[in-house]
Amino acid sequence: MTLFIVIFLLTMLVIIALAIVQTTNLFAAAMLAGIFSLTSAMIFFLLDAPDVALTEAAVGAGISTVLFLGALALTAEHERAATAGRLAALAVVVTIAAGLFYTSFDMPRLGDPAAPAHLHVAPWYIEKTPEYIHVPNVVTAVLASFRGYDTLGETFVVFTAGIGVLFLLGQAPVGQPKISPAMTFAGKAGLRHYQIPRVVGRLLIPFILLFALYVQFHGDYGPGGGFQAGVIVAASIVLYALLEGEQQARRILSSGMLKVLAAAGPLVYGFTGVACLLLGGNFLDYSVLSSDPVHGQHLGILVIEAGVGITVTGVLISIFHSFAARGSK
Amino acid sequence: MELLGLYNYWVFAILLMIGFYAVIAKPNLIKKLIGLSIFQSAVFLLYITIGPIENGTAPIFHESVAGRAISNPLPSVLILTAIVVGISTLALGLAIIVRIKEADGAVEENEIRELDRQ
Amino acid sequence: MYYAVIIAILATMVLALARALLGPTVYDRVLAVNMLGTKTVLLIAVVAFFMERPDFLDLALTYALINFIGVLAVLEFFRVRAQRRQAEQKKGS
Amino acid sequence: MAMIVDVLSWVLLTVGGFFVLVGGIGALRMPDLYTRMHAASVTDSLGAMLILVALILQAGFTLAAVKLAATLIFLLFTSPTAANALASAALLAGINPGLATPSRQEPRS
């Protein structure tokens, strides 16, 4: 049954992707991209990857739609130029697709227990996680502890991307006509005149933040963790900015504070590693953080997940503000 | 039945190529970015479809898991971080497009090229 | 019995997708996105029981939250667009 | 007792699935934007409610039931709000309810 649902959803995915490429209305494309993300998240869930589905849910349907709309408000809504060199592009695409189809016949089929990916390191992680780290969620254990180096790198990538966006959009544009704040995305008033969404939205924000904390600290036991929680916190602040205006949201969580948050995350993460070094272990080897190695692992995972969450929150909200406030200074 | 098990790779190939087509053939820069994110999703899909084991369950231990096969956690780990990095890079790309629009007044590749020629 | 509900939800998703593809107005597309979001919540809730992993219901909750934010963002986009059009018309006349 | 709860839950699931499907058909087949919105949003709330209540009955007194109840409450708040917001946005943008006038011209965009 699961296989058939997956096949059904995969077919839907192809149809949506074709529609996205075909339409010249960029707003419609952004909406369809949201549907694409919903569908693919459902496939991730069905294929035993609930952590990924949670991330894709928060990122794809929420933040990325908001960013696309913010960018569309600053650029143009319709594609103007016709596709150039369509035949050549089609020829290239069809050739590569044929090659990929040909190689697919050598791949293990979906769910094959004897596939090479399941035979080498994966069983080791599944077997040793309860012994070394003792958290139920193997994904969190691998992400935060066994492969902590990689996640440190990813956190720095997120931080760097945030810095890049601030470099590009942080300063007021030179020689551009100023737009009144009422006419920028979320600008001065946001949706203040829409009373019903405003009341309901304001009611929901505390619960969203509470849920984000649950996702953050329950990440050892179920799907969740710093990345997902950070995105959900960012989404709640974006919701506030949409309802009350971007300027009001800035008053609550100032740009300076956001920069501090974005920088604090990688620092917390990095210094956890240094603390491990000073206590006589290897970099990011949390076992030395406490007298009991398993307890030390728990502590280390908690701290670095918090660091990841802080970075993602700070960076995503900064990015949203950069797009929303562009041109209105 | 045997062939249906390969369906995910075919969808991967098709999605990858749809995204690639948008990147190389569409002159609109935002459309190119959407194409790029489809391309990215195709790669996510390939990794995730490697993960599950038949009759297995997600790699999160719980009382309901006892005795069931556990699916591979590694693709999840890789793709989880890749999604968040993906949104960061998407934001960077959109920021660059906004700056291009401000500098040239256009987001279509051919128009920008003409402006460069002048 | 789960089968019947899952099939009903999947069929509805196809219908909503058809509405998203057909348009004709942008509001129809937003409506379709909203519908698909609700259907995703339901499908995840039902499938979590079907797969005997009810501990994954966090996902359904996340979707319910995020979907709402997406719709409000679209609404704000429309508001900004309407304001700009008005300003342009004032300039023109 | 368990039997009654089971049967009740199955009935609710089936009826919920039926309403969900009806909403989908309505959203596709209705003639103009507002009737489509009506079809989609009302059945959306009702069908979702029935299905989630059925699942709560299945779950019994567990954490899963609490999460389902939270989802249910969220949907009850957000789904009508989103529909209302969308309808008012469409009306402000000047889309006429097509059935009210003989000519059904919707601006295409």
CSV table of N, CA and C in Angstrom, one decimal, chain B:
chain,number,residue,atom,x,y,z
B,1,MET,N,6.0,-5.7,-11.1
B,1,MET,CA,6.3,-5.4,-9.7
B,1,MET,C,7.8,-5.0,-9.6
B,2,GLU,N,8.6,-5.8,-10.2
B,2,GLU,CA,10.1,-5.6,-10.1
B,2,GLU,C,10.4,-4.2,-10.7
B,3,LEU,N,9.7,-3.9,-11.8
B,3,LEU,CA,10.0,-2.6,-12.4
B,3,LEU,C,9.5,-1.5,-11.6
B,4,LEU,N,8.3,-1.7,-10.9
B,4,LEU,CA,7.8,-0.6,-10.2
B,4,LEU,C,8.7,-0.1,-9.1
B,5,GLY,N,9.6,-1.0,-8.6
B,5,GLY,CA,10.6,-0.6,-7.6
B,5,GLY,C,11.6,0.3,-8.1
B,6,LEU,N,11.7,0.5,-9.5
B,6,LEU,CA,12.6,1.5,-10.0
B,6,LEU,C,12.0,2.8,-10.4
B,7,TYR,N,10.7,2.9,-10.1
B,7,TYR,CA,9.9,4.1,-10.5
B,7,TYR,C,10.5,5.3,-9.9
B,8,ASN,N,11.0,5.2,-8.6
B,8,ASN,CA,11.5,6.4,-8.0
B,8,ASN,C,12.7,7.0,-8.7
B,9,TYR,N,13.6,6.1,-9.3
B,9,TYR,CA,14.7,6.6,-10.1
B,9,TYR,C,14.3,7.3,-11.3
B,10,TRP,N,13.2,6.8,-11.9
B,10,TRP,CA,12.8,7.4,-13.2
B,10,TRP,C,12.2,8.8,-12.8
B,11,VAL,N,11.4,8.9,-11.8
B,11,VAL,CA,10.9,10.2,-11.4
B,11,VAL,C,12.1,11.1,-11.0
B,12,PHE,N,13.1,10.6,-10.4
B,12,PHE,CA,14.3,11.4,-10.1
B,12,PHE,C,14.9,12.0,-11.4
B,13,ALA,N,15.1,11.1,-12.4
B,13,ALA,CA,15.7,11.5,-13.6
B,13,ALA,C,14.8,12.6,-14.3
B,14,ILE,N,13.5,12.4,-14.3
B,14,ILE,CA,12.6,13.3,-15.0
B,14,ILE,C,12.7,14.7,-14.2
B,15,LEU,N,12.5,14.6,-12.9
B,15,LEU,CA,12.5,15.9,-12.2
B,15,LEU,C,13.9,16.6,-12.3
B,16,LEU,N,14.9,15.9,-12.2
B,16,LEU,CA,16.3,16.5,-12.4
B,16,LEU,C,16.3,17.2,-13.7
B,17,MET,N,15.8,16.6,-14.8
B,17,MET,CA,15.9,17.2,-16.1
B,17,MET,C,15.0,18.3,-16.3
B,18,ILE,N,13.8,18.2,-15.6
B,18,ILE,CA,12.9,19.4,-15.7
B,18,ILE,C,13.5,20.6,-15.1
B,19,GLY,N,14.1,20.4,-13.9
B,19,GLY,CA,14.8,21.5,-13.2
B,19,GLY,C,15.9,22.0,-14.1
B,20,PHE,N,16.7,21.1,-14.6
B,20,PHE,CA,17.9,21.5,-15.5
B,20,PHE,C,17.4,22.3,-16.7
B,21,TYR,N,16.3,21.8,-17.3
B,21,TYR,CA,15.8,22.5,-18.5
B,21,TYR,C,15.4,24.0,-18.1
B,22,ALA,N,14.8,24.1,-16.9
B,22,ALA,CA,14.4,25.5,-16.5
B,22,ALA,C,15.6,26.4,-16.3
B,23,VAL,N,16.7,25.7,-15.8
B,23,VAL,CA,17.9,26.5,-15.5
B,23,VAL,C,18.6,26.9,-16.8
B,24,ILE,N,18.7,26.0,-17.8
B,24,ILE,CA,19.4,26.4,-19.0
B,24,ILE,C,18.6,27.1,-20.1
B,25,ALA,N,17.2,26.9,-20.1
B,25,ALA,CA,16.5,27.4,-21.2
B,25,ALA,C,15.6,28.6,-20.9
B,26,LYS,N,15.3,28.8,-19.6
B,26,LYS,CA,14.4,29.9,-19.2
B,26,LYS,C,15.2,31.2,-19.0
B,27,PRO,N,14.9,32.3,-19.7
B,27,PRO,CA,15.7,33.5,-19.5
B,27,PRO,C,15.4,34.2,-18.2
B,28,ASN,N,14.3,34.0,-17.6
B,28,ASN,CA,13.9,34.7,-16.3
B,28,ASN,C,14.7,34.2,-15.1
B,29,LEU,N,15.4,35.1,-14.4
B,29,LEU,CA,16.3,34.6,-13.3
B,29,LEU,C,15.5,33.9,-12.2
B,30,ILE,N,14.3,34.5,-11.8
B,30,ILE,CA,13.6,33.8,-10.7
B,30,ILE,C,13.2,32.4,-11.2
B,31,LYS,N,12.8,32.3,-12.4
B,31,LYS,CA,12.4,31.0,-12.9
B,31,LYS,C,13.6,30.0,-12.9
B,32,LYS,N,14.7,30.5,-13.2
B,32,LYS,CA,15.9,29.7,-13.1
B,32,LYS,C,16.1,29.2,-11.7
B,33,LEU,N,15.9,30.1,-10.7
B,33,LEU,CA,16.1,29.7,-9.3
B,33,LEU,C,15.0,28.6,-8.9
B,34,ILE,N,13.8,28.8,-9.4
B,34,ILE,CA,12.8,27.8,-9.1
B,34,ILE,C,13.2,26.5,-9.7
B,35,GLY,N,13.7,26.5,-10.9
B,35,GLY,CA,14.2,25.3,-11.6
B,35,GLY,C,15.3,24.7,-10.8
B,36,LEU,N,16.2,25.5,-10.2
B,36,LEU,CA,17.3,25.0,-9.4
B,36,LEU,C,16.8,24.3,-8.2
B,37,SER,N,15.7,24.9,-7.6
B,37,SER,CA,15.2,24.2,-6.4
B,37,SER,C,14.4,22.9,-6.7
B,38,ILE,N,13.9,22.8,-8.0
B,38,ILE,CA,13.3,21.5,-8.4
B,38,ILE,C,14.5,20.5,-8.5
B,39,PHE,N,15.5,20.9,-9.2
B,39,PHE,CA,16.7,20.1,-9.3
B,39,PHE,C,17.2,19.6,-8.0
B,40,GLN,N,17.2,20.5,-7.0
B,40,GLN,CA,17.7,20.1,-5.7
B,40,GLN,C,16.7,19.1,-5.0
B,41,SER,N,15.4,19.3,-5.2
B,41,SER,CA,14.4,18.4,-4.7
B,41,SER,C,14.6,17.0,-5.2
B,42,ALA,N,14.9,17.0,-6.6
B,42,ALA,CA,15.1,15.7,-7.2
B,42,ALA,C,16.3,14.9,-6.5
B,43,VAL,N,17.3,15.6,-6.2
B,43,VAL,CA,18.5,15.0,-5.5
B,43,VAL,C,18.0,14.5,-4.1
B,44,PHE,N,17.3,15.4,-3.4
B,44,PHE,CA,16.8,15.0,-2.1
B,44,PHE,C,16.0,13.7,-2.2
B,45,LEU,N,15.1,13.6,-3.2
B,45,LEU,CA,14.3,12.5,-3.4
B,45,LEU,C,15.1,11.2,-3.7
B,46,LEU,N,16.2,11.4,-4.5
B,46,LEU,CA,17.0,10.2,-4.7
B,46,LEU,C,17.6,9.7,-3.4
B,47,TYR,N,18.1,10.6,-2.6
B,47,TYR,CA,18.7,10.1,-1.3
B,47,TYR,C,17.7,9.5,-0.4
B,48,ILE,N,16.5,10.1,-0.3
B,48,ILE,CA,15.5,9.6,0.6
B,48,ILE,C,15.0,8.2,0.2
B,49,THR,N,14.9,8.0,-1.2
B,49,THR,CA,14.4,6.8,-1.6
B,49,THR,C,15.4,5.6,-1.5
B,50,ILE,N,16.6,6.0,-1.2
B,50,ILE,CA,17.6,4.9,-0.9
B,50,ILE,C,17.4,4.4,0.5
B,51,GLY,N,16.8,5.2,1.4
B,51,GLY,CA,16.7,4.9,2.8
B,51,GLY,C,15.9,3.7,3.3
B,52,PRO,N,14.6,3.7,2.9
B,52,PRO,CA,13.7,2.7,3.5
B,52,PRO,C,14.0,1.2,3.2
B,53,ILE,N,13.7,0.4,4.2
B,53,ILE,CA,13.8,-1.1,4.0
B,53,ILE,C,12.3,-1.6,4.0
B,54,GLU,N,12.1,-2.6,3.2
B,54,GLU,CA,10.7,-3.1,3.1
B,54,GLU,C,10.2,-3.6,4.5
B,55,ASN,N,9.0,-3.2,4.8
B,55,ASN,CA,8.4,-3.6,6.1
B,55,ASN,C,9.2,-3.0,7.3
B,56,GLY,N,10.1,-2.1,7.0
B,56,GLY,CA,10.8,-1.4,8.1
B,56,GLY,C,10.1,-0.2,8.6
B,57,THR,N,10.7,0.4,9.5
B,57,THR,CA,10.1,1.7,10.1
B,57,THR,C,11.2,2.7,10.3
B,58,ALA,N,10.8,3.9,10.6
B,58,ALA,CA,11.7,5.0,10.7
B,58,ALA,C,12.7,4.8,11.8
B,59,PRO,N,13.9,5.3,11.7
B,59,PRO,CA,15.0,5.1,12.6
B,59,PRO,C,14.8,5.8,13.9
B,60,ILE,N,13.7,5.8,14.5
B,60,ILE,CA,13.5,6.4,15.8
B,60,ILE,C,12.9,5.4,16.7
B,61,PHE,N,13.6,5.0,17.8
B,61,PHE,CA,13.2,3.9,18.6
B,61,PHE,C,12.0,4.3,19.5
B,62,HIS,N,11.1,3.4,19.7
B,62,HIS,CA,9.8,3.7,20.3
B,62,HIS,C,9.2,2.4,20.7
B,63,GLU,N,8.3,2.3,21.7
B,63,GLU,CA,7.8,1.0,22.0
B,63,GLU,C,7.2,0.2,20.9
B,64,SER,N,6.7,1.0,19.9
B,64,SER,CA,6.0,0.3,18.8
B,64,SER,C,7.0,-0.3,17.8
B,65,VAL,N,8.3,0.0,18.0
B,65,VAL,CA,9.2,-0.4,16.9
B,65,VAL,C,9.7,-1.9,17.2
B,66,ALA,N,9.6,-2.4,18.4
B,66,ALA,CA,10.3,-3.6,18.7
B,66,ALA,C,10.1,-4.7,17.7
B,67,GLY,N,11.2,-5.3,17.2
B,67,GLY,CA,11.1,-6.4,16.3
B,67,GLY,C,11.0,-6.0,14.9
B,68,ARG,N,10.8,-4.7,14.6
B,68,ARG,CA,10.7,-4.3,13.1
B,68,ARG,C,12.1,-3.9,12.6
B,69,ALA,N,12.2,-4.1,11.3
B,69,ALA,CA,13.5,-3.7,10.7
B,69,ALA,C,13.6,-2.1,10.7
B,70,ILE,N,14.8,-1.6,10.9
B,70,ILE,CA,15.0,-0.2,11.0
B,70,ILE,C,15.5,0.3,9.7
B,71,SER,N,14.9,1.4,9.1
B,71,SER,CA,15.4,1.9,7.9
B,71,SER,C,16.7,2.7,8.1
B,72,ASN,N,17.3,3.0,7.0
B,72,ASN,CA,18.7,3.6,7.0
B,72,ASN,C,18.6,5.1,7.5
B,73,PRO,N,19.3,5.5,8.6
B,73,PRO,CA,19.1,6.9,9.0
B,73,PRO,C,20.0,7.8,8.3
B,74,LEU,N,21.0,7.3,7.5
B,74,LEU,CA,22.1,8.2,7.0
B,74,LEU,C,21.5,9.2,5.9
B,75,PRO,N,20.7,8.7,5.0
B,75,PRO,CA,20.1,9.7,4.0
B,75,PRO,C,19.4,10.8,4.7
B,76,SER,N,18.6,10.5,5.7
B,76,SER,CA,17.9,11.5,6.5
B,76,SER,C,18.8,12.6,7.0
B,77,VAL,N,19.9,12.1,7.6
B,77,VAL,CA,20.9,13.1,8.2
B,77,VAL,C,21.4,14.0,7.1
B,78,LEU,N,21.8,13.4,6.0
B,78,LEU,CA,22.4,14.2,4.9
B,78,LEU,C,21.4,15.3,4.4
B,79,ILE,N,20.2,14.8,4.1
B,79,ILE,CA,19.2,15.7,3.5
B,79,ILE,C,18.6,16.7,4.4
B,80,LEU,N,18.5,16.4,5.7
B,80,LEU,CA,18.0,17.3,6.7
B,80,LEU,C,18.8,18.6,6.6
B,81,THR,N,20.1,18.5,6.7
B,81,THR,CA,20.9,19.7,6.7
B,81,THR,C,20.9,20.3,5.4
B,82,ALA,N,20.8,19.5,4.3
B,82,ALA,CA,20.8,20.0,3.0
B,82,ALA,C,19.6,20.9,2.7
B,83,ILE,N,18.5,20.6,3.3
B,83,ILE,CA,17.3,21.4,3.1
B,83,ILE,C,17.5,22.8,3.6
B,84,VAL,N,18.0,22.9,4.9
B,84,VAL,CA,18.2,24.2,5.5
B,84,VAL,C,19.2,25.0,4.8
B,85,VAL,N,20.3,24.3,4.4
B,85,VAL,CA,21.3,25.0,3.6
B,85,VAL,C,20.7,25.5,2.2
B,86,GLY,N,19.8,24.6,1.7
B,86,GLY,CA,19.2,25.0,0.4
B,86,GLY,C,18.4,26.3,0.5
B,87,ILE,N,17.6,26.4,1.6
B,87,ILE,CA,16.8,27.6,1.8
B,87,ILE,C,17.7,28.9,1.9
B,88,SER,N,18.9,28.7,2.6
B,88,SER,CA,19.8,29.8,2.8
B,88,SER,C,20.4,30.2,1.4
B,89,THR,N,20.8,29.2,0.6
B,89,THR,CA,21.3,29.6,-0.7
B,89,THR,C,20.3,30.2,-1.6
B,90,LEU,N,19.0,29.7,-1.5
B,90,LEU,CA,17.9,30.2,-2.3
B,90,LEU,C,17.7,31.7,-1.9
B,91,ALA,N,17.8,32.0,-0.6
B,91,ALA,CA,17.7,33.4,-0.2
B,91,ALA,C,18.8,34.3,-0.8
B,92,LEU,N,20.0,33.7,-0.8
B,92,LEU,CA,21.1,34.5,-1.3
B,92,LEU,C,20.9,34.7,-2.8
B,93,GLY,N,20.4,33.7,-3.5
B,93,GLY,CA,20.2,33.9,-5.0
B,93,GLY,C,19.1,34.9,-5.2
B,94,LEU,N,18.0,34.9,-4.4
B,94,LEU,CA,17.0,35.9,-4.6
B,94,LEU,C,17.5,37.3,-4.3
B,95,ALA,N,18.4,37.4,-3.3
B,95,ALA,CA,19.0,38.7,-2.9
B,95,ALA,C,19.8,39.2,-4.1
B,96,ILE,N,20.5,38.4,-4.8
B,96,ILE,CA,21.3,38.8,-5.9
B,96,ILE,C,20.4,39.2,-7.0
B,97,ILE,N,19.3,38.5,-7.3
B,97,ILE,CA,18.4,38.9,-8.3
B,97,ILE,C,17.8,40.3,-8.0
B,98,VAL,N,17.4,40.5,-6.7
B,98,VAL,CA,16.8,41.8,-6.4
B,98,VAL,C,17.8,42.9,-6.7
B,99,ARG,N,19.1,42.7,-6.4
B,99,ARG,CA,20.1,43.7,-6.7
B,99,ARG,C,20.3,43.9,-8.2
B,100,ILE,N,20.2,42.8,-9.0
B,100,ILE,CA,20.3,42.9,-10.4
B,100,ILE,C,19.1,43.8,-11.0
B,101,LYS,N,18.0,43.5,-10.4
B,101,LYS,CA,16.8,44.3,-10.8
B,101,LYS,C,17.0,45.8,-10.5
B,102,GLU,N,17.5,46.1,-9.4
B,102,GLU,CA,17.7,47.5,-9.0
B,102,GLU,C,18.8,48.1,-9.9
B,103,ALA,N,19.8,47.4,-10.3
B,103,ALA,CA,20.9,47.9,-11.1
B,103,ALA,C,20.5,48.1,-12.5
B,104,ASP,N,19.8,47.0,-13.1
B,104,ASP,CA,19.6,47.0,-14.5
B,104,ASP,C,18.1,47.2,-14.8
B,105,GLY,N,17.2,47.1,-13.9
B,105,GLY,CA,15.8,47.2,-14.2
B,105,GLY,C,15.2,46.1,-14.9
B,106,ALA,N,15.9,44.9,-14.9
B,106,ALA,CA,15.4,43.8,-15.6
B,106,ALA,C,15.8,42.5,-14.9
B,107,VAL,N,15.0,41.5,-15.0
B,107,VAL,CA,15.3,40.2,-14.5
B,107,VAL,C,15.3,39.1,-15.6
B,108,GLU,N,15.3,39.5,-16.8
B,108,GLU,CA,15.4,38.6,-17.9
B,108,GLU,C,16.8,38.6,-18.5
B,109,GLU,N,17.3,37.4,-18.7
B,109,GLU,CA,18.7,37.3,-19.1
B,109,GLU,C,19.0,38.1,-20.4
B,110,ASN,N,18.1,37.9,-21.4
B,110,ASN,CA,18.4,38.6,-22.7
B,110,ASN,C,18.4,40.1,-22.6
B,111,GLU,N,17.5,40.6,-21.7
B,111,GLU,CA,17.4,42.1,-21.6
B,111,GLU,C,18.7,42.6,-20.9
B,112,ILE,N,19.1,41.8,-19.9
B,112,ILE,CA,20.4,42.2,-19.1
B,112,ILE,C,21.5,42.2,-20.1
B,113,ARG,N,21.6,41.2,-21.0
B,113,ARG,CA,22.7,41.1,-21.9
B,113,ARG,C,22.7,42.3,-22.9
B,114,GLU,N,21.5,42.7,-23.3
B,114,GLU,CA,21.4,43.9,-24.2
B,114,GLU,C,21.9,45.2,-23.5
B,115,LEU,N,21.5,45.3,-22.2
B,115,LEU,CA,21.9,46.4,-21.4
B,115,LEU,C,23.4,46.5,-21.3
B,116,ASP,N,24.0,45.3,-21.1
B,116,ASP,CA,25.5,45.2,-21.0
B,116,ASP,C,26.2,45.7,-22.3
B,117,ARG,N,25.5,45.4,-23.4
B,117,ARG,CA,26.2,45.7,-24.7
B,117,ARG,C,26.2,47.2,-24.9
B,118,GLN,N,25.2,47.9,-24.4
B,118,GLN,CA,25.1,49.4,-24.6
B,118,GLN,C,26.3,50.1,-24.0
